[in-house]
Tab-separated table of C-alpha atoms and ligand atoms in Angstrom:
chain	number	residue	atom	x	y	z
V	1251	MET	CA	98.842	267.078	42.320
V	1252	THR	CA	99.800	267.886	45.917
V	1253	GLN	CA	103.487	268.788	46.072
V	1254	LYS	CA	103.935	268.790	49.833
V	1255	SER	CA	102.733	266.711	52.733
V	1256	LEU	CA	99.975	268.052	55.006
V	1257	HIS	CA	102.681	268.366	57.678
V	1258	LYS	CA	104.845	270.583	55.484
V	1259	ARG	CA	101.827	272.698	54.531
V	1260	HIS	CA	100.941	273.076	58.245
V	1261	SER	CA	97.450	271.886	57.356
V	1262	GLU	CA	95.097	271.398	60.312
V	1263	LEU	CA	94.599	267.852	59.021
V	1264	ALA	CA	98.226	267.049	59.804
V	1265	ASN	CA	96.874	266.835	63.341
V	1266	SER	CA	95.360	263.395	63.948
V	1267	ASN	CA	93.052	264.755	66.685
V	1268	ARG	CA	91.525	267.123	64.160
V	1269	GLN	CA	90.923	264.202	61.777
V	1270	LEU	CA	89.270	262.201	64.549
V	1271	GLU	CA	87.118	265.193	65.475
V	1272	ILE	CA	85.872	265.472	61.880
V	1273	LEU	CA	85.155	261.734	61.826
V	1274	SER	CA	83.164	261.921	65.067
V	1275	ASN	CA	81.222	265.160	64.588
V	1276	GLY	CA	78.587	266.294	62.078
V	1277	ILE	CA	76.680	263.450	60.413
V	1278	PHE	CA	77.805	260.946	63.046
V	1279	GLN	CA	77.178	263.182	66.052
V	1280	ASN	CA	73.692	264.265	64.963
V	1281	GLY	CA	72.642	260.688	64.245
V	1282	ASP	CA	72.244	260.970	60.446
V	1283	LEU	CA	74.646	258.046	60.176
V	1284	PRO	CA	75.362	255.358	62.798
V	1285	THR	CA	78.810	255.304	64.359
V	1286	PHE	CA	80.958	252.304	63.406
V	1287	LYS	CA	80.704	251.069	66.990
V	1288	ASN	CA	76.893	251.043	66.891
V	1289	LYS	CA	76.877	249.512	63.427
V	1290	ILE	CA	79.010	246.508	64.347
V	1291	ALA	CA	77.094	246.132	67.623
V	1292	GLU	CA	73.966	245.421	65.519
V	1293	SER	CA	75.528	242.091	64.528
V	1294	ASN	CA	77.106	241.480	67.959
V	1295	GLN	CA	80.593	242.201	66.679
V	1296	PHE	CA	81.458	244.876	69.231
V	1297	PRO	CA	84.027	244.937	70.726
V	1298	LEU	CA	86.127	243.882	67.797
V	1299	LYS	CA	88.814	241.544	69.148
V	1300	ALA	CA	92.342	240.751	67.978
V	1301	LYS	CA	92.832	237.083	67.135
V	1302	LYS	CA	96.099	235.199	66.797
V	1303	LEU	CA	98.846	237.301	65.220
V	1304	GLU	CA	99.526	236.300	61.614
V	1305	ILE	CA	100.949	239.445	60.023
V	1306	LEU	CA	103.528	241.814	61.460
V	1307	GLN	CA	103.493	245.049	59.465
V	1308	ILE	CA	106.408	247.378	60.047
V	1309	ASN	CA	106.435	250.964	58.844
V	1310	VAL	CA	110.126	251.831	58.484
V	1311	GLY	CA	109.504	255.542	57.842
V	1312	TYR	CA	107.296	258.159	56.281
V	1313	MET	CA	109.880	259.432	53.784
V	1314	CYS	CA	108.881	258.850	50.169
V	1315	ASN	CA	110.012	259.979	46.711
V	1316	GLN	CA	106.354	260.600	45.811
V	1317	VAL	CA	103.588	262.785	47.244
V	1318	CYS	CA	100.477	260.946	46.056
V	1319	GLU	CA	97.187	262.765	46.298
V	1320	HIS	CA	95.453	260.131	48.451
V	1321	CYS	CA	98.308	258.944	50.653
V	1322	HIS	CA	97.007	257.853	54.054
V	1323	VAL	CA	100.523	258.134	55.509
V	1324	ASP	CA	100.951	261.783	54.443
V	1325	ALA	CA	104.326	260.611	53.147
V	1326	GLY	CA	106.735	262.600	51.028
V	1327	PRO	CA	110.347	263.723	50.611
V	1328	ASP	CA	109.805	266.240	53.417
V	1329	ARG	CA	108.932	263.596	56.053
V	1330	MET	CA	111.973	262.775	58.193
V	1331	GLU	CA	110.509	260.085	60.486
V	1332	ILE	CA	112.736	257.070	59.866
V	1333	MET	CA	113.112	253.840	61.859
V	1334	THR	CA	116.550	253.547	63.474
V	1335	ARG	CA	118.691	250.394	63.379
V	1336	GLU	CA	118.103	250.001	67.103
V	1337	THR	CA	114.314	249.822	66.631
V	1338	MET	CA	114.828	247.500	63.652
V	1339	GLN	CA	116.853	245.213	65.911
V	1340	GLN	CA	113.978	245.197	68.423
V	1341	CYS	CA	111.665	244.212	65.548
V	1342	LEU	CA	114.064	241.437	64.507
V	1343	ASP	CA	114.049	240.045	68.045
V	1344	VAL	CA	110.248	239.869	67.853
V	1345	ILE	CA	110.150	238.407	64.315
V	1346	ASP	CA	112.414	235.640	65.587
V	1347	LYS	CA	109.998	234.573	68.299
V	1348	THR	CA	106.562	235.453	66.924
V	1349	GLY	CA	104.248	232.884	65.380
V	1350	ALA	CA	103.364	235.330	62.567
V	1351	HIS	CA	103.728	233.832	59.085
V	1352	THR	CA	103.920	237.157	57.215
V	1353	LEU	CA	106.253	240.114	57.552
V	1354	ASP	CA	105.089	243.221	55.707
V	1355	LEU	CA	107.474	246.192	55.303
V	1356	THR	CA	105.884	249.476	54.382
V	1357	GLY	CA	106.466	253.235	54.489
V	1358	GLY	CA	106.721	255.833	52.830
V	1359	ALA	CA	109.088	254.244	50.414
V	1360	PRO	CA	110.705	251.641	52.708
V	1361	GLU	CA	113.752	251.443	50.423
V	1362	MET	CA	114.659	255.045	51.366
V	1363	ASN	CA	115.468	254.061	54.936
V	1364	PRO	CA	119.304	253.885	54.980
V	1365	ASN	CA	119.135	250.621	56.929
V	1366	PHE	CA	116.521	249.014	54.675
V	1367	ARG	CA	118.855	246.491	52.998
V	1368	TRP	CA	120.450	245.490	56.260
V	1369	PHE	CA	117.016	244.944	57.766
V	1370	VAL	CA	115.795	242.843	54.807
V	1371	GLU	CA	118.971	240.725	54.906
V	1372	GLU	CA	118.601	240.070	58.640
V	1373	ALA	CA	114.828	239.507	58.527
V	1374	SER	CA	115.054	237.089	55.594
V	1375	LYS	CA	117.313	234.817	57.689
V	1376	VAL	CA	114.509	234.207	60.194
V	1377	GLY	CA	112.593	232.076	57.711
V	1378	ILE	CA	109.259	233.855	57.689
V	1379	LYS	CA	106.866	232.302	55.148
V	1380	ASP	CA	105.770	235.418	53.267
V	1381	PHE	CA	108.100	238.440	53.301
V	1382	ILE	CA	106.357	241.423	51.698
V	1383	VAL	CA	107.934	244.729	50.717
V	1384	ARG	CA	105.492	247.430	49.618
V	1385	SER	CA	107.414	249.140	46.861
V	1386	ASN	CA	105.987	252.115	45.008
V	1387	LEU	CA	107.898	250.973	41.863
V	1388	THR	CA	109.166	254.448	40.916
V	1389	ILE	CA	111.830	254.224	43.628
V	1390	ILE	CA	113.472	251.500	41.528
V	1391	ARG	CA	113.977	254.065	38.746
V	1392	ALA	CA	114.437	257.143	40.978
V	1393	ASN	CA	118.205	256.956	41.276
V	1394	LYS	CA	121.000	254.665	40.064
V	1395	LYS	CA	121.568	253.424	43.601
V	1396	TYR	CA	118.143	251.756	43.468
V	1397	TYR	CA	118.422	250.170	40.002
V	1398	ASP	CA	119.510	246.831	41.469
V	1399	LEU	CA	116.534	246.567	43.838
V	1400	PRO	CA	114.799	243.889	41.700
V	1401	GLU	CA	117.909	241.682	42.023
V	1402	PHE	CA	118.117	242.433	45.726
V	1403	PHE	CA	114.471	241.479	46.199
V	1404	LYS	CA	115.041	238.275	44.250
V	1405	LYS	CA	118.074	237.338	46.303
V	1406	HIS	CA	116.036	237.528	49.500
V	1407	ASN	CA	112.873	236.019	48.009
V	1408	VAL	CA	110.899	239.153	48.777
V	1409	HIS	CA	107.234	239.295	47.755
V	1410	VAL	CA	106.790	242.637	45.991
V	1411	VAL	CA	103.444	244.430	46.400
V	1412	SER	CA	103.131	247.664	44.449
V	1413	SER	CA	100.563	250.384	43.954
V	1414	MET	CA	99.305	250.901	40.430
V	1415	PRO	CA	96.137	252.990	40.396
V	1416	HIS	CA	95.407	252.458	36.703
V	1417	TRP	CA	96.692	251.005	33.454
V	1418	THR	CA	96.536	254.409	31.781
V	1419	ARG	CA	99.087	257.201	32.109
V	1420	GLY	CA	96.500	259.965	32.730
V	1421	LYS	CA	94.752	258.395	35.697
V	1422	THR	CA	97.961	257.141	37.298
V	1423	ASP	CA	99.830	260.435	36.999
V	1424	LYS	CA	96.849	262.429	38.263
V	1425	GLN	CA	96.830	260.465	41.515
V	1426	ARG	CA	100.558	259.848	41.951
V	1427	GLY	CA	102.377	262.628	40.089
V	1428	ASN	CA	103.733	263.399	36.630
V	1429	GLY	CA	106.015	260.745	35.209
V	1430	VAL	CA	104.971	258.075	37.738
V	1431	PHE	CA	103.263	255.902	35.145
V	1432	ASP	CA	106.274	255.643	32.798
V	1433	LYS	CA	108.679	254.911	35.660
V	1434	SER	CA	106.286	252.310	37.113
V	1435	ILE	CA	106.008	250.562	33.740
V	1436	LYS	CA	109.804	250.452	33.408
V	1437	ALA	CA	110.135	249.076	36.955
V	1438	LEU	CA	107.514	246.386	36.282
V	1439	GLN	CA	109.383	245.387	33.124
V	1440	ASP	CA	112.624	245.183	35.143
V	1441	LEU	CA	110.886	242.938	37.679
V	1442	ASN	CA	109.370	240.735	34.952
V	1443	ALA	CA	112.792	240.431	33.277
V	1444	ILE	CA	114.217	238.593	36.293
V	1445	GLY	CA	111.133	236.427	36.816
V	1446	TYR	CA	108.874	238.494	39.096
V	1447	GLY	CA	105.166	238.162	38.280
V	1448	MET	CA	105.591	235.480	35.608
V	1449	PRO	CA	102.844	232.807	35.559
V	1450	ASP	CA	104.809	229.893	37.045
V	1451	SER	CA	107.295	231.943	39.030
V	1452	ASN	CA	107.667	231.797	42.816
V	1453	LEU	CA	108.802	235.425	42.726
V	1454	ARG	CA	105.515	237.054	43.715
V	1455	LEU	CA	104.521	240.390	42.212
V	1456	ASP	CA	101.103	241.782	43.155
V	1457	LEU	CA	99.563	245.142	42.349
V	1458	VAL	CA	97.330	247.331	44.483
V	1459	TYR	CA	94.544	249.387	42.966
V	1460	ASN	CA	92.774	252.198	44.797
V	1461	PRO	CA	90.147	254.478	43.246
V	1462	SER	CA	91.308	257.814	41.895
V	1463	GLY	CA	88.334	259.759	43.297
V	1464	ALA	CA	85.513	259.754	45.835
V	1465	PHE	CA	84.087	256.382	44.845
V	1466	LEU	CA	84.429	252.785	45.986
V	1467	PRO	CA	86.481	250.212	44.072
V	1468	GLY	CA	84.707	247.915	41.623
V	1469	ASN	CA	84.825	244.136	41.758
V	1470	GLN	CA	88.394	242.954	42.462
V	1471	ALA	CA	88.317	239.978	40.068
V	1472	ALA	CA	86.956	242.089	37.194
V	1473	LEU	CA	89.536	244.816	37.825
V	1474	GLU	CA	92.332	242.245	37.877
V	1475	LYS	CA	91.194	240.906	34.516
V	1476	ASP	CA	91.133	244.388	32.979
V	1477	PHE	CA	94.551	245.291	34.434
V	1478	LYS	CA	96.099	242.039	33.224
V	1479	LYS	CA	94.794	242.458	29.699
V	1480	ALA	CA	95.774	246.121	29.358
V	1481	LEU	CA	99.275	245.744	30.842
V	1482	LEU	CA	100.007	242.646	28.760
V	1483	ASP	CA	98.656	244.089	25.500
V	1484	ASP	CA	100.247	247.498	25.860
V	1485	PHE	CA	103.511	246.794	27.686
V	1486	ASP	CA	104.034	243.040	27.775
V	1487	ILE	CA	103.821	243.146	31.586
V	1488	GLN	CA	102.599	240.296	33.785
V	1489	PHE	CA	101.807	240.126	37.486
V	1490	HIS	CA	100.096	237.707	39.856
V	1491	ASN	CA	97.217	239.273	41.821
V	1492	LEU	CA	95.519	242.632	41.999
V	1493	PHE	CA	94.284	243.854	45.378
V	1494	ALA	CA	91.480	246.422	45.245
V	1495	ILE	CA	91.638	248.730	48.252
V	1496	THR	CA	89.094	251.294	49.407
V	1497	ASN	CA	90.485	254.737	50.237
V	1498	LEU	CA	90.002	255.382	53.939
V	1499	PRO	CA	88.775	258.853	54.890
V	1500	ILE	CA	91.936	259.928	56.705
V	1501	SER	CA	94.958	262.119	56.055
V	1502	ARG	CA	95.393	263.345	52.455
V	1503	PHE	CA	92.313	261.484	51.206
V	1504	LEU	CA	90.233	263.173	53.923
V	1505	ASP	CA	91.755	266.490	52.854
V	1506	TYR	CA	90.795	265.721	49.249
V	1507	LEU	CA	87.231	264.746	50.258
V	1508	ILE	CA	86.729	267.969	52.192
V	1509	ALA	CA	88.322	270.195	49.542
V	1510	SER	CA	86.218	268.621	46.778
V	1511	GLU	CA	83.069	268.771	48.956
V	1512	ASN	CA	82.648	265.016	48.754
V	1513	TYR	CA	83.174	264.123	52.411
V	1514	GLU	CA	79.542	263.570	53.444
V	1515	ASP	CA	78.586	261.768	50.212
V	1516	TYR	CA	81.594	259.492	50.579
V	1517	MET	CA	80.734	258.620	54.190
V	1518	TYR	CA	77.140	257.894	53.157
V	1519	ALA	CA	78.473	255.631	50.371
V	1520	LEU	CA	80.735	253.767	52.824
V	1521	VAL	CA	77.929	253.262	55.356
V	1522	GLU	CA	75.512	252.258	52.582
V	1523	ALA	CA	77.992	249.621	51.375
V	1524	TYR	CA	78.632	248.310	54.916
V	1525	ASN	CA	78.919	244.537	54.859
V	1526	PRO	CA	78.704	242.832	58.289
V	1527	ALA	CA	80.358	239.718	56.840
V	1528	ALA	CA	83.537	241.718	56.145
V	1529	VAL	CA	83.959	242.684	59.821
V	1530	ALA	CA	85.250	239.305	60.975
V	1531	ASN	CA	88.204	239.472	58.574
V	1532	VAL	CA	89.356	243.080	58.751
V	1533	MET	CA	93.119	243.134	58.888
V	1534	CYS	CA	93.435	244.416	62.463
V	1535	THR	CA	92.097	241.064	63.683
V	1536	ASN	CA	95.296	239.237	62.683
V	1537	THR	CA	97.810	242.058	62.140
V	1538	LEU	CA	99.951	244.265	64.315
V	1539	SER	CA	101.380	247.499	62.945
V	1540	VAL	CA	104.708	248.874	64.203
V	1541	SER	CA	105.492	252.551	63.655
V	1542	TRP	CA	108.889	254.001	62.703
V	1543	ASP	CA	109.533	254.730	66.396
V	1544	GLY	CA	108.515	251.246	67.547
V	1545	TYR	CA	105.020	251.886	68.899
V	1546	LEU	CA	102.257	249.338	68.298
V	1547	TYR	CA	98.945	249.911	66.529
V	1548	ASP	CA	96.060	247.732	65.360
V	1549	CYS	CA	96.705	248.767	61.740
V	1550	ASP	CA	98.574	251.279	59.590
V	1551	PHE	CA	95.487	253.542	59.521
V	1552	ASN	CA	95.254	253.676	63.323
V	1553	GLN	CA	98.983	254.392	63.347
V	1554	MET	CA	98.405	257.479	61.196
V	1555	LEU	CA	95.533	258.572	63.466
V	1556	GLU	CA	97.824	258.030	66.485
V	1557	LEU	CA	95.385	255.554	68.065
V	1558	PRO	CA	97.706	253.132	69.916
V	1559	VAL	CA	96.800	249.534	70.791
V	1560	ASN	CA	94.513	249.047	73.758
V	1561	SER	CA	97.009	246.991	75.747
V	1562	LYS	CA	99.544	247.224	78.545
V	1563	VAL	CA	102.117	246.512	75.855
V	1564	LYS	CA	102.673	249.695	73.860
V	1565	HIS	CA	106.103	249.303	72.259
V	1566	ILE	CA	107.863	246.621	70.233
V	1567	SER	CA	110.557	246.426	72.949
V	1568	GLU	CA	107.874	245.170	75.408
V	1569	TYR	CA	106.275	242.775	72.917
V	1570	ASN	CA	104.207	239.993	74.450
V	1571	GLU	CA	102.038	237.932	72.125
V	1572	GLN	CA	99.776	236.588	74.897
V	1573	LEU	CA	99.027	240.048	76.268
V	1574	LEU	CA	98.269	241.458	72.816
V	1575	GLU	CA	96.034	238.607	71.696
V	1576	GLY	CA	92.378	239.185	72.529
V	1577	ARG	CA	92.802	242.952	72.967
V	1578	ASN	CA	89.902	245.204	71.977
V	1579	ILE	CA	90.607	246.858	68.619
V	1580	VAL	CA	90.457	250.655	68.656
V	1581	ILE	CA	87.846	251.791	66.131
V	1582	SER	CA	86.340	254.962	64.717
V	1583	GLN	CA	84.333	255.957	61.654
V	1584	HIS	CA	87.321	255.492	59.281
V	1585	CYS	CA	86.823	251.736	59.856
V	1586	TYR	CA	83.820	251.852	57.505
V	1587	GLY	CA	86.466	251.897	54.739
V	1588	CYS	CA	87.442	248.341	55.675
V	1589	THR	CA	83.908	246.933	55.681
V	1590	ALA	CA	82.402	248.411	52.520
V	1591	GLY	CA	81.284	245.935	49.872
V	1592	ALA	CA	83.631	242.978	49.700
V	1593	GLY	CA	85.735	244.593	52.427
V	1594	SER	CA	89.214	245.960	52.048
V	1595	SER	CA	92.561	245.505	53.682
V	1596	CYS	CA	96.201	245.711	52.701
V	1597	GLN	CA	95.586	242.319	51.067
V	1598	GLY	CA	92.518	243.441	49.077
V	1599	SER	CA	89.001	242.023	49.428
V	1600	VAL	CA	88.311	240.081	52.620
V	1601	ALA	CA	84.785	238.767	52.197
A	921	SF4	S1	104.082	256.090	47.113
A	921	SF4	FE1	102.812	255.332	48.768
A	921	SF4	S2	103.751	256.153	50.656
A	921	SF4	FE2	104.565	257.321	48.911
A	921	SF4	S3	103.240	259.134	48.796
A	921	SF4	FE3	102.443	257.571	47.373
A	921	SF4	S4	100.893	256.456	48.563
A	921	SF4	FE4	102.159	257.597	50.023
A	922	SF4	S1	90.795	250.902	59.999
A	922	SF4	FE1	92.142	249.534	61.119
A	922	SF4	S2	91.114	249.247	63.086
A	922	SF4	FE2	89.576	249.985	61.653
A	922	SF4	S3	88.634	248.141	60.793
A	922	SF4	FE3	90.257	248.792	59.419
A	922	SF4	S4	92.013	247.584	60.027
A	922	SF4	FE4	90.539	247.534	61.725
C-alpha cells in the first residue's frame, strides 16, 4: 500500500498538468482512441452543459487518516490543505440562498477539519433536504475524540455515505491499508447500533464500492445484493444502498495504472464501455464542486485536475446561480470514467 501522497513523494503525477498531458497524448493524440469531446459529439452532446444546480459538493480539505491506493484526491495525513472558517461561512451564505436540494461534504476525511462540527451544525440549520457527509468510517475509530461521531451525525440528521471496497478483509486492506477493514466493520456496527442503515430507519447509511484493480465495476444491483448478504451473515451489519463507482484515471489511480502497465488497456476498456445514454446524467450536469480554498469546479475530479469552471464566476464568494447555469462543462479523457457501462458518479450508476 502507498504510504505517502503523490505530493509528499514529489511524484510528477502530483502535477495536474502532467496528468492532463498523459490523458491527451499517446493513444488519444495518434487517433487510436477518440477523444471524449469527439465521442460525445457523435451523439450531439457536445458541448456538455450544466443544468439547474441540485447538488453542492464541498471539499473541506485533503487531509485524511488514510492513504488509499486509488484515491483521486491524493489525500493523506501529509496534506495540509484545509478549508478555513471564513470560506465555510461563504459556503453557508450560498447554501442559504441556493435552490440545491443536496449538500455533500467530502475530503480527505472531512471530520479532520477542525471546523467540521461547527460547519455541520450551521449547515443543518438551513434545512437542506439531503445532507451527505462522506465518511471513510475508520475516522470514527481513529481516535477517542471521534468516537461520538455517529451520535453527532444522528443529531444533525446527516446522511452517511462511506467507502467499502469489499466485504472481505484482504481486498479492503489491500486497497485502503492494513487494519482498515476491522475498523470499518466496528464503525458500521456503531452506526447500526444507533439506527443508521436499519431497514425502516430514516438515518441513511449508504456504501460506495470501487474496483480494487484495473477493471470496471460489475452490476450495481448484483453487487449490493452480495454486499448485503456477506455483511449481514458475517457481521450482522445492515445498510441501505450500495453505489458502484468506476475509478477515474487520475491522481493515484493513474499512477497505479501506469506503474502496473495497465493504463492503455484500461482506457480501451473505458472507451469500449462508453454508453451515450449515461452522458446526459453525469454528475457535473447538476453539481457544483467547491474546493478547500473556495474555488468552483464542475466536479471533484476536475477540482483535482485543477480545471476550473468555464464561467465568469470562479469563487464561492462571487456565487451567482444564473451565471453558472448553462455553462459549458470542462471535459477531458478522464470523463470516460463517468460514462462507462451504466455510468458512474458520486451517487453510483446514472443510466
Ligand atoms: S479515505 Fe477517501 S480521501 Fe482518504 S485516502 Fe482513502 S479514498 Fe482518499
Ligand atoms: S469527470 Fe467530471 S466533468 Fe467529466 S463527465 Fe465526470 S463529472 Fe463530468
